[in-house]
Short mmCIF file of C-alpha atoms in Angstrom, two decimals:
data_model
loop_
_atom_site.label_atom_id
_atom_site.label_comp_id
_atom_site.label_asym_id
_atom_site.label_seq_id
_atom_site.Cartn_x
_atom_site.Cartn_y
_atom_site.Cartn_z
CA MET G 1 0.18 0.20 0.05
CA LYS G 2 1.59 3.08 -1.04
CA LYS G 3 0.63 6.74 -1.35
CA ASN G 4 2.89 9.87 -2.85
CA LEU G 5 2.02 12.91 -1.28
CA LYS G 6 2.37 16.05 -3.42
CA GLY G 7 5.45 14.45 -5.17
CA ASN G 8 7.70 14.81 -2.33
CA THR G 9 6.32 12.59 0.16
CA VAL G 10 6.05 8.64 0.25
CA VAL G 11 4.38 7.01 2.67
CA GLU G 12 4.02 3.04 2.26
CA ILE G 13 3.36 -0.38 3.67
CA VAL G 14 5.33 -2.86 2.63
CA ASP G 15 5.91 -6.93 2.99
CA VAL G 16 10.30 -6.45 2.71
CA LEU G 17 11.84 -3.59 3.75
CA ASN G 18 14.79 -2.90 1.33
CA THR G 19 16.52 0.49 2.84
CA SER G 20 19.13 0.60 -0.23
CA ASP G 21 17.42 2.98 -2.20
CA VAL G 22 16.29 5.45 0.52
CA PHE G 23 19.13 7.96 -0.01
CA LYS G 24 18.32 7.97 -3.81
CA GLU G 25 15.07 8.35 -2.76
CA LEU G 26 15.25 11.30 -0.56
CA SER G 27 18.22 12.82 -2.84
CA HIS G 28 17.27 16.48 -3.97
CA PRO G 29 18.90 18.96 -5.98
CA HIS G 30 17.99 21.75 -3.28
CA SER G 31 18.58 19.49 -0.04
CA GLY G 32 22.05 19.54 1.85
CA GLY G 33 21.94 16.64 3.32
CA SER G 34 19.89 13.45 4.19
CA CYS G 35 18.64 12.03 7.61
CA VAL G 36 17.54 8.44 8.10
CA PHE G 37 16.01 6.08 10.73
CA VAL G 38 15.85 2.55 10.33
CA GLY G 39 14.63 0.22 13.01
CA THR G 40 15.31 -3.14 13.40
CA VAL G 41 14.71 -6.46 14.90
CA ARG G 42 16.67 -6.88 18.28
CA GLY G 43 17.37 -10.16 19.37
CA PHE G 44 16.77 -9.54 23.34
CA THR G 45 14.23 -7.85 25.29
CA LYS G 46 15.04 -8.08 28.85
CA ASN G 47 17.66 -10.44 28.43
CA GLU G 48 15.35 -12.59 26.88
CA GLN G 49 16.08 -14.07 23.41
CA VAL G 50 13.53 -13.01 21.09
CA LEU G 51 13.31 -15.68 17.78
CA SER G 52 11.14 -13.43 15.76
CA LEU G 53 8.77 -10.75 15.52
CA GLU G 54 5.46 -10.67 14.22
CA PHE G 55 4.09 -6.63 12.75
CA GLU G 56 0.16 -6.36 11.93
CA ALA G 57 -1.23 -3.36 10.87
CA TYR G 58 -4.61 -2.13 10.13
CA LYS G 59 -3.59 -0.84 6.59
CA ALA G 60 -6.12 1.87 5.52
CA MET G 61 -5.92 3.70 8.92
CA ALA G 62 -1.65 3.42 9.27
CA ILE G 63 -1.66 4.97 5.98
CA ILE G 64 -3.48 8.00 6.85
CA GLU G 65 -1.46 8.55 10.32
CA MET G 66 2.13 8.04 8.43
CA GLU G 67 0.61 10.66 6.24
CA LYS G 68 -0.50 13.03 8.70
CA ILE G 69 2.81 12.63 10.39
CA ALA G 70 5.09 12.89 7.22
CA ARG G 71 2.59 16.41 6.96
CA GLU G 72 3.40 17.53 9.82
CA ALA G 73 6.81 17.14 10.04
CA SER G 74 6.74 18.92 6.58
CA GLU G 75 5.16 21.99 8.53
CA LYS G 76 7.59 22.26 10.87
CA TRP G 77 10.47 22.11 9.28
CA ALA G 78 11.89 23.21 5.83
CA LEU G 79 12.51 19.51 3.96
CA ASN G 80 12.53 18.78 0.47
CA GLN G 81 11.73 14.75 0.83
CA VAL G 82 9.85 12.69 3.42
CA ILE G 83 9.43 8.98 3.87
CA VAL G 84 7.78 6.81 6.01
CA ARG G 85 7.57 3.09 5.01
CA HIS G 86 6.85 0.35 7.76
CA ALA G 87 7.11 -3.68 6.58
CA VAL G 88 4.31 -5.90 8.19
CA GLY G 89 4.46 -9.72 8.63
CA THR G 90 6.94 -11.95 10.60
CA LYS G 91 10.72 -10.76 10.22
CA GLN G 92 13.51 -11.86 11.50
CA ILE G 93 16.49 -10.56 13.85
CA GLU G 94 18.49 -7.75 12.73
CA ASP G 95 15.54 -7.35 9.57
CA PRO G 96 15.00 -3.68 9.11
CA VAL G 97 10.91 -3.02 9.86
CA VAL G 98 10.53 0.48 9.71
CA VAL G 99 12.83 3.61 7.82
CA VAL G 100 11.90 7.05 8.03
CA GLY G 101 13.37 9.68 6.29
CA ALA G 102 14.03 13.45 5.43
CA SER G 103 16.33 15.63 3.16
CA SER G 104 16.43 19.36 3.54
CA ALA G 105 18.96 22.19 2.76
CA HIS G 106 20.71 22.23 6.05
CA ARG G 107 20.69 19.53 8.89
CA ASP G 108 19.08 20.83 11.91
CA ASP G 109 15.33 20.33 9.59
CA CYS G 110 16.12 16.57 8.95
CA PHE G 111 17.50 15.79 11.89
CA GLU G 112 14.60 16.75 13.89
CA ALA G 113 12.48 15.60 11.26
CA CYS G 114 13.78 12.72 11.62
CA ARG G 115 13.21 12.58 15.43
CA TYR G 116 9.44 13.51 15.07
CA LEU G 117 8.44 11.12 12.35
CA ILE G 118 9.76 7.94 14.28
CA ASP G 119 8.71 9.13 17.73
CA ILE G 120 5.11 9.98 16.22
CA LEU G 121 4.92 6.90 14.41
CA LYS G 122 5.27 4.78 17.73
CA GLU G 123 2.72 6.55 19.54
CA ARG G 124 0.18 6.84 17.25
CA VAL G 125 0.28 4.66 13.90
CA PRO G 126 -2.11 1.25 14.35
CA ILE G 127 0.74 -0.93 13.89
CA TRP G 128 1.35 -3.56 16.36
CA LYS G 129 4.24 -6.33 16.99
CA LYS G 130 4.20 -9.52 19.20
CA GLU G 131 7.73 -10.88 20.03
CA ARG G 132 7.87 -14.58 20.09
CA PHE G 133 10.12 -16.02 22.80
CA LYS G 134 11.06 -19.55 23.03
CA ASN G 135 7.73 -20.59 25.01
CA LYS G 136 5.72 -17.46 24.68
CA SER G 137 4.77 -14.69 22.81
CA VAL G 138 3.41 -11.37 24.09
CA TRP G 139 1.93 -8.38 22.20
CA VAL G 140 4.41 -5.58 23.16
CA SER G 141 2.89 -2.32 24.84
CA ALA G 142 -0.43 -3.88 25.58
CA HIS G 143 -0.29 -4.21 29.31
CA PRO G 144 1.13 -2.05 31.69
CA MET U 1 -22.37 -3.04 14.47
CA GLU U 2 -19.26 -4.97 13.27
CA LEU U 3 -16.04 -4.28 15.33
CA LEU U 4 -12.32 -5.02 13.46
CA MET U 5 -10.08 -6.44 15.91
CA PHE U 6 -6.28 -6.05 15.93
CA GLY U 7 -3.31 -7.26 17.89
CA VAL U 8 -3.73 -8.25 21.59
CA ALA U 9 -8.15 -7.25 20.95
CA LYS U 10 -8.00 -9.85 18.53
CA ASP U 11 -6.66 -12.63 20.95
CA ILE U 12 -9.26 -11.48 23.61
CA VAL U 13 -12.28 -11.53 21.12
CA GLY U 14 -11.02 -14.69 19.55
CA GLN U 15 -11.83 -13.53 15.87
CA SER U 16 -10.56 -10.73 13.97
CA SER U 17 -13.95 -9.03 13.88
CA PHE U 18 -16.79 -8.83 16.56
CA ARG U 19 -20.32 -8.46 16.57
CA PHE U 20 -22.88 -7.81 19.46
CA ASP U 21 -25.80 -10.64 19.67
CA GLU U 22 -29.42 -8.91 17.86
CA GLY U 23 -31.27 -8.08 20.68
CA ASP U 24 -28.05 -6.53 22.75
CA ILE U 25 -28.36 -2.94 23.44
CA ILE U 26 -26.18 -1.13 20.64
CA PRO U 27 -23.89 1.30 22.37
CA LYS U 28 -24.32 4.93 21.06
CA SER U 29 -20.86 6.39 21.49
CA VAL U 30 -17.49 5.81 21.81
CA SER U 31 -17.64 5.34 25.42
CA GLU U 32 -20.53 3.52 25.73
CA LEU U 33 -18.66 1.00 23.64
CA LYS U 34 -15.42 0.61 25.43
CA ASP U 35 -18.03 -0.18 28.83
CA LYS U 36 -19.57 -2.53 26.58
CA LEU U 37 -16.67 -4.22 25.38
CA LYS U 38 -15.19 -4.43 29.14
CA ALA U 39 -18.13 -5.65 30.28
CA THR U 40 -18.21 -8.50 27.52
CA PHE U 41 -14.72 -9.11 27.84
CA PRO U 42 -13.18 -8.33 31.10
CA GLU U 43 -9.47 -8.54 29.54
CA PHE U 44 -9.99 -5.56 28.21
CA LYS U 45 -9.95 -3.76 31.49
CA LYS U 46 -6.20 -5.06 32.05
CA LEU U 47 -4.45 -3.19 29.13
CA SER U 48 -2.35 -0.03 29.35
CA SER U 49 -4.58 1.74 27.06
CA LEU U 50 -7.75 1.41 24.69
CA ALA U 51 -8.87 3.31 21.58
CA VAL U 52 -11.64 3.22 19.52
CA ALA U 53 -11.40 4.42 15.64
CA VAL U 54 -14.29 5.62 13.33
CA ASN U 55 -13.92 5.45 10.09
CA ASN U 56 -10.08 5.32 10.04
CA GLU U 57 -9.68 8.41 12.49
CA TYR U 58 -9.00 7.95 16.24
CA ALA U 59 -12.64 8.79 17.73
CA GLU U 60 -13.48 10.95 21.31
CA GLU U 61 -14.90 9.22 23.88
CA ASN U 62 -18.16 11.23 23.01
CA GLU U 63 -18.07 10.50 19.35
CA VAL U 64 -21.66 9.22 18.33
CA LEU U 65 -21.74 6.01 16.39
CA LYS U 66 -23.83 5.62 13.26
CA GLU U 67 -24.68 3.02 11.28
CA GLY U 68 -22.44 2.25 8.71
CA ASP U 69 -19.36 3.42 9.99
CA GLU U 70 -15.95 1.42 10.20
CA ILE U 71 -15.27 0.87 13.67
CA ALA U 72 -11.55 -0.55 14.93
CA ILE U 73 -11.03 -1.60 18.23
CA ILE U 74 -7.07 0.30 18.73
CA PRO U 75 -5.43 -1.82 21.89
CA PRO U 76 -1.54 -0.19 22.69
CA VAL U 77 0.04 0.59 19.31
CA SER U 78 3.92 -0.94 19.04
CA GLY U 79 5.25 -0.37 15.55
CA GLY U 80 8.71 1.17 14.52
#
């Protein structure tokens, strides 16, 4: 599921996340730099070994929320390109699962925007992850 | 009224969507819906938060629910 907003913003939910093209996608003649955050599957939670992660999305709403976050970032900072892309399905340790990025004329804008994109995504976008351990599986953040 | 379930909400209900029985009193607002869900499935009370989305937008407690709305139960999100 992919949406291009005004030509300079891409929000997307994918089955497999490829991070190798992201710098090319963020490249822009008016940008002096790009900032990217990649979230990956961590193999340990509280010293307990994680076998895999499973991501589930309410896709239609997730795309809308991702668009809002990208738009908000574009209003707060002077950005030339914005990317918000998340994977769904079962992921293995070290797999990339989310990438957010921004490019701008000067570095402060894209650094700050990138932080905003990932922090608000984790707060608001209806995507859930289940950690699979050897003897149990747990929906992250579900319980206090 | 059909409710879409995701994440731990799906586990609590045991399926990806849920309908109240015919003859049940249908909740008229988001807060009534949450109360009814918690009464029907007490496990919902144990979640760290519980949100409702109506037509792909987070809904306020007093939002009125209408026939034909797409209603989703949003347990604590954890993407990223």
